[in-house]
Amino acid sequence: MRETLQLLIYGVQLGVIYALIALGYTMVYGIINLINFAHGDLVMIGAFVAYFAAELLGANFPLAIFLAMLIPACLSVAIERLAYRPLRDKPRLSALITAIGVSIFLENFPRMLPFIGPNYRPFPMLIPFKNFTLPTGAVLNSIQIVNILVSVALMVALTYIVHRTKVGRAMRAVSFNKDAASLMGINVNRIIAVTFFLGAALAGAGGVLYSMTYPMIDVLMGIWLGTKAFIAAVLGGIGSVPGAMLGGLIMGICEVVATALYSELGYGSGFVILILILLFRPAGLLGKVKIEKV
Amino acid sequence: MDTLRKYLPILGLAAFYVLVMALRKAGVLTSYYVQILMFAMINCMVTLGLNLINGFTGQFSIGQAGFVAVGGYTSAAVTTLLLPSSVLVPALRPLVFLVSVFIGGIVAGIFGYLIGKPSLRLKGDYLAIVTLAFGEIIRSLIRLIPQVGGPRGFSGIPRYSNLLWIVLFFGGTIWVLRNYIYSSFGRACIACREDELAAGTMGVDTTKYKVMAFTIGSAIAGVAGGLLAHLLGYLHPDQFNYLKSIDFLVYLYAGGAGSMTGSIMGATLLTILPEMLRFLSGWRLVIYGIALVFLMLFRPQGIYGGKELPFLIPKIRRPEGYEGGQ
Amino acid sequence: MKRNLLLSLCALLVVTLFGGMAFAADQIKIGVVAPITGQNAIGGQYIKNGVELAVKEFAPDGLEVGGKKYEVKVIFEDNENKPDITANAFRKLIDQNEVVAIVGPDASSTSLAGGPIAQTAEVPVVTTFATNPKVTQVGDYIFRACFIDPFQGSVMAKYVMENLKATKAAILYNNGNDFSKGLTEFFKQSFEAMGGKVVALEAYGGSDIRDFNAQLNNIKASDAEVLYLPNAFFETGLQMNQARKAGITVPFVGGDGWDSPDLPKIAAGAEEGAAFTAAFSHEAQRPEVQAFVEKYKENYGTVPNSNAVLSYEATAIVLKGLKDAGKVEGPALRDAIAAIDIDLPSGKIKFDENRNPQKAAVIMQFTGGNTTYVTTINP
């Protein structure tokens, strides 16, 4: 019992971070059908922003996470404007290649900057660390609690924006049918920019939470994390916001449990689960199968 | 004229080989350049195979490195573990090498079939995800096989590959693909790409052609893997991670999907480019990333998208009195 | 458009063909292959420093070989820590730059890919940190500056048994990394041969993994008395950090991958008292060591780590070899290196018949965020 609960805690803590990052993938894919390869690197940028905010400005946790959401979000809007928008009516995959190009740039350019460089840096403790022992014997720590609370709050906020606000309604409309939405007077370019903004803000927050849990950052940290989150998005049904949340949680928990059972192959477990789910539910857990009309 | 056109690619490759060898002998080309050329041709093969899947059939596979790994490890296992060069008379070695490369291709093809069959029933980017996952699973499995070195890598592979072999296989790949693409099979593939629903209505068994294209593309990647293994003499599972697959995607789309010329150009240029940028040291990949973005912004269809050098299109025989268009 | 494209292609080709053909007669060119980009880029920085320092010291204003003064030119090539790029880097150095010897690379996997090329071209290679025994078995032109996995594994097993008096060990290792896997195997072998028992053997899949909670949970549940972490310093820092947070209290031990001033920063105090094997200690009182550390600090502002020392030593071996050979050519240099006898920071270096250096290992310990020297163990 202690074991199971303990593993569950580890899994959920990892899963909520995957979910935050997966949301950005799923929103961008839902709206312009682009696998945004540079998304993982925005996670890294978020982590670095928080690092510098804390080290240079002495920022506390709320300020650091705010900046870490704001700056990648603006960067993401700029990237969309410069590298993706000109290609929107071009073959779908050319935007994918610019995304890869942007990703290579984001990974390598900071490495050449003298104040960032290739080093692994310790990430500062933004909140005090404390262990709490639960009645069952499992241990829960303060960082895990903050992770889960912040992630859940952000996801609730996002769900509110998507379902209860005008912008959210416009986002859903654009993702459903761009041309029709534009005919209804929706500024499609602006809505797509908003989507990139929101997705990157969540990625930045994910970057901070991830770096607090595993307190080390470097310029390549986004690659693998991004891939995992992307897989989580697909698992939940790419294009679906609740799907990304569920997918992230499942990925996190499965990975931790599989690693505990057989660590030699644990890290590949996410992929195996993905293949199994896609075989039975091709559109992912909460994805809708699009019916094609002629 | 027709005969000339038919044999032009073969003559071209032969001339290319002779030219390279002559320059090599004259000391203009060092083995450094020859090695880059060999890597470029191997990358071309993988990209051409990927082009059949992504460019001509309109599917989206992003795990090609996994098939290169399967082919490379399989053929290296044949020449290193099963029939090591020490037990062979020298005359037999090229034969064993040839057979091993084909076995590598066949095994990669079988893997391709097994993966393609269930996932190609679906539309959309699912193949992408499944192939990505496959690549990573293969990599973690190879690490657990001590006979092929596990995480220490597979060393001591006889270095049988040379320019001649690679040119031959490269030419063979072009020949096979050219004939395939301009056959009724190829037309069925292109039909799937253009409109799967319409193709199905016209009686094209879309799943069959998609699986076939995927299997052939994977087999070609496997053959390229076999050549790579015997060129490097060493394989490491991390060589085939998903970043490597992304490289092939970049070669394909930068060169231009749906064009064999494009694949060859993309793979060749982008294999050579990072080597040429060596003098930039750490800035190399920064420039590479920017170059990629600009290339796509100014030529979204890729360098040679949709077009083809004439000698890569076989002459189509028309029945007597045929007057229609292409 | 089409014509322009073909034209630019031709231009590219011409540039590639004739670039880098310039050549000077009284230069000795030494190639260095190291990761300048990619996952190990930080190691590359230390290697660069080490090599430059060695040249500054052993050939301050050129090197006299066979009565003739040569300028020493070092050419760095990036290998991105990838085998195929390493093969290209080796080819370029050998064919384009016509180097007389190659220092590096720093990993077994890349050394195994580059080795055969240098062997056929008869260019001696001194790898810095390739610890897999197979590396030098490629051929008689391949040497290494570090000691090999089996030695390091058995040294640590002995230390755990005798000094820590522990008989039950847990191991957490990177099963995608040859260095980590090698140390694990040899540690386990020696430890069990001495009567110890490995009670938990947990793996993870690569350097990009940051979450070790599941493995540590299993280790916590075992009755291990010591935790062996034969991993790179940045992975180890996180592992120690997470282990202490998860409530694991047993001491940590590890290998020379730990030797970096960044480890204690990442581990944030969790490393206190942890001991590891290394080729060199900047605290050892031998004058060669102190002189080296002083010089390194003076030039680069930090204390050197194993990467820096090993690349310094590898370069020193090549330069001394050239002097001894009296000729600037591969085969003579090879023979000179094989017979070398030189005093370096990590001790007197001589190569055995497998071209592995006979050098002692030191045990180091983290105290108060710094490494301190514990003891030296001779082979």
mmCIF file of N, CA, C and O in Angstrom, chain C residues 73-134:
data_model
loop_
_atom_site.group_PDB
_atom_site.id
_atom_site.type_symbol
_atom_site.label_atom_id
_atom_site.label_comp_id
_atom_site.label_asym_id
_atom_site.label_seq_id
_atom_site.Cartn_x
_atom_site.Cartn_y
_atom_site.Cartn_z
ATOM 1 N N LYS C 73 50.698 23.343 -33.998
ATOM 2 C CA LYS C 73 49.364 23.873 -34.296
ATOM 3 C C LYS C 73 48.328 22.833 -33.868
ATOM 4 O O LYS C 73 48.410 21.668 -34.257
ATOM 5 N N VAL C 74 47.408 23.271 -33.049
ATOM 6 C CA VAL C 74 46.370 22.350 -32.592
ATOM 7 C C VAL C 74 45.085 22.647 -33.345
ATOM 8 O O VAL C 74 44.677 23.802 -33.454
ATOM 9 N N ILE C 75 44.453 21.611 -33.893
ATOM 10 C CA ILE C 75 43.211 21.804 -34.645
ATOM 11 C C ILE C 75 42.080 21.071 -33.928
ATOM 12 O O ILE C 75 42.121 19.853 -33.769
ATOM 13 N N PHE C 76 41.102 21.837 -33.479
ATOM 14 C CA PHE C 76 39.966 21.238 -32.760
ATOM 15 C C PHE C 76 38.868 20.888 -33.738
ATOM 16 O O PHE C 76 38.512 21.697 -34.597
ATOM 17 N N GLU C 77 38.327 19.703 -33.604
ATOM 18 C CA GLU C 77 37.168 19.350 -34.417
ATOM 19 C C GLU C 77 36.040 18.846 -33.520
ATOM 20 O O GLU C 77 36.264 18.035 -32.619
ATOM 21 N N ASP C 78 34.862 19.306 -33.827
ATOM 22 C CA ASP C 78 33.678 18.899 -33.066
ATOM 23 C C ASP C 78 33.213 17.523 -33.545
ATOM 24 O O ASP C 78 33.251 17.234 -34.726
ATOM 25 N N ASN C 79 32.812 16.667 -32.608
ATOM 26 C CA ASN C 79 32.235 15.387 -33.036
ATOM 27 C C ASN C 79 30.801 15.218 -32.530
ATOM 28 O O ASN C 79 30.208 14.163 -32.703
ATOM 29 N N GLU C 80 30.250 16.234 -31.905
ATOM 30 C CA GLU C 80 28.874 16.198 -31.402
ATOM 31 C C GLU C 80 28.615 14.973 -30.529
ATOM 32 O O GLU C 80 27.485 14.599 -30.300
ATOM 33 N N ASN C 81 29.659 14.308 -30.111
ATOM 34 C CA ASN C 81 29.546 13.076 -29.341
ATOM 35 C C ASN C 81 28.839 11.978 -30.131
ATOM 36 O O ASN C 81 28.195 11.111 -29.563
ATOM 37 N N LYS C 82 28.960 12.007 -31.470
ATOM 38 C CA LYS C 82 28.303 11.005 -32.310
ATOM 39 C C LYS C 82 29.348 10.220 -33.089
ATOM 40 O O LYS C 82 30.296 10.806 -33.602
ATOM 41 N N PRO C 83 29.149 8.898 -33.200
ATOM 42 C CA PRO C 83 30.144 8.076 -33.892
ATOM 43 C C PRO C 83 30.377 8.489 -35.351
ATOM 44 O O PRO C 83 31.522 8.584 -35.787
ATOM 45 N N ASP C 84 29.299 8.743 -36.120
ATOM 46 C CA ASP C 84 29.526 9.015 -37.543
ATOM 47 C C ASP C 84 30.211 10.359 -37.752
ATOM 48 O O ASP C 84 31.072 10.493 -38.630
ATOM 49 N N ILE C 85 29.856 11.342 -36.912
ATOM 50 C CA ILE C 85 30.510 12.646 -37.052
ATOM 51 C C ILE C 85 31.984 12.527 -36.645
ATOM 52 O O ILE C 85 32.849 13.182 -37.213
ATOM 53 N N THR C 86 32.249 11.637 -35.670
ATOM 54 C CA THR C 86 33.636 11.419 -35.279
ATOM 55 C C THR C 86 34.438 10.865 -36.443
ATOM 56 O O THR C 86 35.577 11.276 -36.681
ATOM 57 N N ALA C 87 33.829 9.926 -37.178
ATOM 58 C CA ALA C 87 34.531 9.355 -38.329
ATOM 59 C C ALA C 87 34.881 10.467 -39.318
ATOM 60 O O ALA C 87 35.993 10.497 -39.859
ATOM 61 N N ASN C 88 33.964 11.386 -39.548
ATOM 62 C CA ASN C 88 34.245 12.507 -40.449
ATOM 63 C C ASN C 88 35.352 13.396 -39.903
ATOM 64 O O ASN C 88 36.234 13.830 -40.649
ATOM 65 N N ALA C 89 35.286 13.671 -38.599
ATOM 66 C CA ALA C 89 36.292 14.534 -37.997
ATOM 67 C C ALA C 89 37.679 13.902 -38.127
ATOM 68 O O ALA C 89 38.658 14.568 -38.470
ATOM 69 N N PHE C 90 37.773 12.593 -37.887
ATOM 70 C CA PHE C 90 39.057 11.895 -38.019
ATOM 71 C C PHE C 90 39.564 11.989 -39.449
ATOM 72 O O PHE C 90 40.722 12.280 -39.698
ATOM 73 N N ARG C 91 38.667 11.717 -40.402
ATOM 74 C CA ARG C 91 39.060 11.763 -41.805
ATOM 75 C C ARG C 91 39.552 13.151 -42.176
ATOM 76 O O ARG C 91 40.544 13.304 -42.866
ATOM 77 N N LYS C 92 38.823 14.166 -41.712
ATOM 78 C CA LYS C 92 39.209 15.520 -42.067
ATOM 79 C C LYS C 92 40.591 15.831 -41.509
ATOM 80 O O LYS C 92 41.454 16.324 -42.220
ATOM 81 N N LEU C 93 40.799 15.498 -40.239
ATOM 82 C CA LEU C 93 42.083 15.812 -39.617
ATOM 83 C C LEU C 93 43.218 15.077 -40.325
ATOM 84 O O LEU C 93 44.276 15.638 -40.571
ATOM 85 N N ILE C 94 42.975 13.821 -40.669
ATOM 86 C CA ILE C 94 44.043 13.022 -41.250
ATOM 87 C C ILE C 94 44.292 13.416 -42.705
ATOM 88 O O ILE C 94 45.431 13.602 -43.131
ATOM 89 N N ASP C 95 43.206 13.580 -43.481
ATOM 90 C CA ASP C 95 43.391 13.822 -44.911
ATOM 91 C C ASP C 95 43.584 15.293 -45.241
ATOM 92 O O ASP C 95 44.403 15.634 -46.092
ATOM 93 N N GLN C 96 42.800 16.159 -44.624
ATOM 94 C CA GLN C 96 42.876 17.575 -44.994
ATOM 95 C C GLN C 96 44.000 18.281 -44.262
ATOM 96 O O GLN C 96 44.759 19.015 -44.840
ATOM 97 N N ASN C 97 44.050 18.062 -42.956
ATOM 98 C CA ASN C 97 45.015 18.805 -42.160
ATOM 99 C C ASN C 97 46.330 18.059 -42.003
ATOM 100 O O ASN C 97 47.309 18.624 -41.557
ATOM 101 N N GLU C 98 46.327 16.789 -42.352
ATOM 102 C CA GLU C 98 47.540 15.961 -42.261
ATOM 103 C C GLU C 98 48.172 16.042 -40.885
ATOM 104 O O GLU C 98 49.357 16.338 -40.748
ATOM 105 N N VAL C 99 47.362 15.794 -39.867
ATOM 106 C CA VAL C 99 47.881 15.830 -38.512
ATOM 107 C C VAL C 99 48.778 14.636 -38.264
ATOM 108 O O VAL C 99 48.672 13.606 -38.939
ATOM 109 N N VAL C 100 49.679 14.796 -37.298
ATOM 110 C CA VAL C 100 50.615 13.712 -37.011
ATOM 111 C C VAL C 100 50.063 12.821 -35.900
ATOM 112 O O VAL C 100 50.422 11.658 -35.783
ATOM 113 N N ALA C 101 49.146 13.361 -35.105
ATOM 114 C CA ALA C 101 48.536 12.565 -34.046
ATOM 115 C C ALA C 101 47.198 13.176 -33.675
ATOM 116 O O ALA C 101 46.957 14.345 -33.960
ATOM 117 N N ILE C 102 46.353 12.364 -33.048
ATOM 118 C CA ILE C 102 45.039 12.857 -32.628
ATOM 119 C C ILE C 102 44.873 12.647 -31.132
ATOM 120 O O ILE C 102 45.173 11.577 -30.610
ATOM 121 N N VAL C 103 44.411 13.688 -30.463
ATOM 122 C CA VAL C 103 44.085 13.599 -29.038
ATOM 123 C C VAL C 103 42.562 13.529 -28.925
ATOM 124 O O VAL C 103 41.864 14.318 -29.548
ATOM 125 N N GLY C 104 42.067 12.565 -28.147
ATOM 126 C CA GLY C 104 40.627 12.402 -27.990
ATOM 127 C C GLY C 104 40.131 11.316 -28.912
ATOM 128 O O GLY C 104 40.939 10.597 -29.496
ATOM 129 N N PRO C 105 38.844 11.122 -29.074
ATOM 130 C CA PRO C 105 37.754 11.767 -28.345
ATOM 131 C C PRO C 105 37.662 11.296 -26.894
ATOM 132 O O PRO C 105 38.507 10.519 -26.444
ATOM 133 N N ASP C 106 36.637 11.746 -26.218
ATOM 134 C CA ASP C 106 36.565 11.497 -24.790
ATOM 135 C C ASP C 106 35.590 10.390 -24.421
ATOM 136 O O ASP C 106 35.326 10.186 -23.255
ATOM 137 N N ALA C 107 35.010 9.707 -25.405
ATOM 138 C CA ALA C 107 34.073 8.635 -25.065
ATOM 139 C C ALA C 107 34.460 7.376 -25.819
ATOM 140 O O ALA C 107 35.048 7.443 -26.899
ATOM 141 N N SER C 108 34.123 6.220 -25.236
ATOM 142 C CA SER C 108 34.483 4.961 -25.877
ATOM 143 C C SER C 108 33.764 4.795 -27.212
ATOM 144 O O SER C 108 34.341 4.327 -28.183
ATOM 145 N N SER C 109 32.481 5.189 -27.249
ATOM 146 C CA SER C 109 31.717 4.932 -28.471
ATOM 147 C C SER C 109 32.306 5.709 -29.641
ATOM 148 O O SER C 109 32.470 5.162 -30.729
ATOM 149 N N THR C 110 32.665 6.952 -29.417
ATOM 150 C CA THR C 110 33.209 7.722 -30.523
ATOM 151 C C THR C 110 34.634 7.276 -30.842
ATOM 152 O O THR C 110 35.034 7.258 -32.001
ATOM 153 N N SER C 111 35.392 6.881 -29.823
ATOM 154 C CA SER C 111 36.755 6.418 -30.077
ATOM 155 C C SER C 111 36.745 5.146 -30.918
ATOM 156 O O SER C 111 37.604 4.942 -31.768
ATOM 157 N N LEU C 112 35.742 4.297 -30.670
ATOM 158 C CA LEU C 112 35.668 3.052 -31.438
ATOM 159 C C LEU C 112 35.316 3.325 -32.897
ATOM 160 O O LEU C 112 35.661 2.546 -33.777
ATOM 161 N N ALA C 113 34.612 4.410 -33.169
ATOM 162 C CA ALA C 113 34.270 4.736 -34.548
ATOM 163 C C ALA C 113 35.432 5.403 -35.268
ATOM 164 O O ALA C 113 35.630 5.204 -36.459
ATOM 165 N N GLY C 114 36.208 6.210 -34.544
ATOM 166 C CA GLY C 114 37.317 6.909 -35.181
ATOM 167 C C GLY C 114 38.574 6.049 -35.253
ATOM 168 O O GLY C 114 39.349 6.149 -36.207
ATOM 169 N N GLY C 115 38.763 5.188 -34.259
ATOM 170 C CA GLY C 115 39.975 4.387 -34.143
ATOM 171 C C GLY C 115 40.421 3.691 -35.412
ATOM 172 O O GLY C 115 41.563 3.866 -35.854
ATOM 173 N N PRO C 116 39.534 2.897 -36.050
ATOM 174 C CA PRO C 116 39.959 2.147 -37.227
ATOM 175 C C PRO C 116 40.511 3.040 -38.341
ATOM 176 O O PRO C 116 41.425 2.643 -39.063
ATOM 177 N N ILE C 117 39.984 4.250 -38.460
ATOM 178 C CA ILE C 117 40.445 5.157 -39.519
ATOM 179 C C ILE C 117 41.889 5.569 -39.256
ATOM 180 O O ILE C 117 42.740 5.519 -40.142
ATOM 181 N N ALA C 118 42.158 5.943 -37.998
ATOM 182 C CA ALA C 118 43.507 6.363 -37.641
ATOM 183 C C ALA C 118 44.471 5.181 -37.754
ATOM 184 O O ALA C 118 45.614 5.327 -38.196
ATOM 185 N N GLN C 119 43.998 3.998 -37.363
ATOM 186 C CA GLN C 119 44.836 2.806 -37.406
ATOM 187 C C GLN C 119 45.307 2.540 -38.836
ATOM 188 O O GLN C 119 46.489 2.356 -39.086
ATOM 189 N N THR C 120 44.389 2.567 -39.809
ATOM 190 C CA THR C 120 44.787 2.315 -41.199
ATOM 191 C C THR C 120 45.679 3.431 -41.723
ATOM 192 O O THR C 120 46.546 3.178 -42.552
ATOM 193 N N ALA C 121 45.454 4.650 -41.245
ATOM 194 C CA ALA C 121 46.246 5.766 -41.751
ATOM 195 C C ALA C 121 47.562 5.901 -40.983
ATOM 196 O O ALA C 121 48.366 6.788 -41.284
ATOM 197 N N GLU C 122 47.795 5.030 -40.007
ATOM 198 C CA GLU C 122 49.002 5.061 -39.173
ATOM 199 C C GLU C 122 49.201 6.415 -38.487
ATOM 200 O O GLU C 122 50.285 6.989 -38.514
ATOM 201 N N VAL C 123 48.123 6.902 -37.920
ATOM 202 C CA VAL C 123 48.204 8.128 -37.134
ATOM 203 C C VAL C 123 47.911 7.761 -35.678
ATOM 204 O O VAL C 123 46.841 7.257 -35.377
ATOM 205 N N PRO C 124 48.869 7.954 -34.780
ATOM 206 C CA PRO C 124 48.626 7.572 -33.386
ATOM 207 C C PRO C 124 47.498 8.404 -32.763
ATOM 208 O O PRO C 124 47.358 9.588 -33.052
ATOM 209 N N VAL C 125 46.699 7.730 -31.921
ATOM 210 C CA VAL C 125 45.593 8.385 -31.235
ATOM 211 C C VAL C 125 45.796 8.194 -29.739
ATOM 212 O O VAL C 125 46.105 7.090 -29.303
ATOM 213 N N VAL C 126 45.670 9.248 -28.965
ATOM 214 C CA VAL C 126 45.626 9.093 -27.512
ATOM 215 C C VAL C 126 44.251 9.598 -27.067
ATOM 216 O O VAL C 126 44.001 10.791 -27.055
ATOM 217 N N THR C 127 43.346 8.677 -26.766
ATOM 218 C CA THR C 127 42.023 9.114 -26.338
ATOM 219 C C THR C 127 42.116 9.582 -24.897
ATOM 220 O O THR C 127 42.964 9.121 -24.145
ATOM 221 N N THR C 128 41.243 10.503 -24.539
ATOM 222 C CA THR C 128 41.353 11.042 -23.193
ATOM 223 C C THR C 128 40.584 10.217 -22.183
ATOM 224 O O THR C 128 41.089 9.866 -21.147
ATOM 225 N N PHE C 129 39.333 9.889 -22.497
ATOM 226 C CA PHE C 129 38.474 9.348 -21.443
ATOM 227 C C PHE C 129 37.705 8.122 -21.921
ATOM 228 O O PHE C 129 36.614 7.858 -21.457
ATOM 229 N N ALA C 130 38.270 7.386 -22.892
ATOM 230 C CA ALA C 130 37.585 6.200 -23.398
ATOM 231 C C ALA C 130 38.003 5.017 -22.546
ATOM 232 O O ALA C 130 39.080 4.478 -22.705
ATOM 233 N N THR C 131 37.140 4.603 -21.626
ATOM 234 C CA THR C 131 37.561 3.635 -20.610
ATOM 235 C C THR C 131 37.248 2.193 -20.968
ATOM 236 O O THR C 131 37.651 1.286 -20.256
ATOM 237 N N ASN C 132 36.518 1.974 -22.062
ATOM 238 C CA ASN C 132 36.173 0.612 -22.470
ATOM 239 C C ASN C 132 37.432 -0.114 -22.957
ATOM 240 O O ASN C 132 38.141 0.383 -23.833
ATOM 241 N N PRO C 133 37.741 -1.319 -22.403
ATOM 242 C CA PRO C 133 38.961 -2.023 -22.796
ATOM 243 C C PRO C 133 39.072 -2.228 -24.309
ATOM 244 O O PRO C 133 40.167 -2.298 -24.854
ATOM 245 N N LYS C 134 37.936 -2.334 -25.000
ATOM 246 C CA LYS C 134 37.971 -2.617 -26.444
ATOM 247 C C LYS C 134 38.602 -1.501 -27.265
ATOM 248 O O LYS C 134 39.035 -1.728 -28.387
#
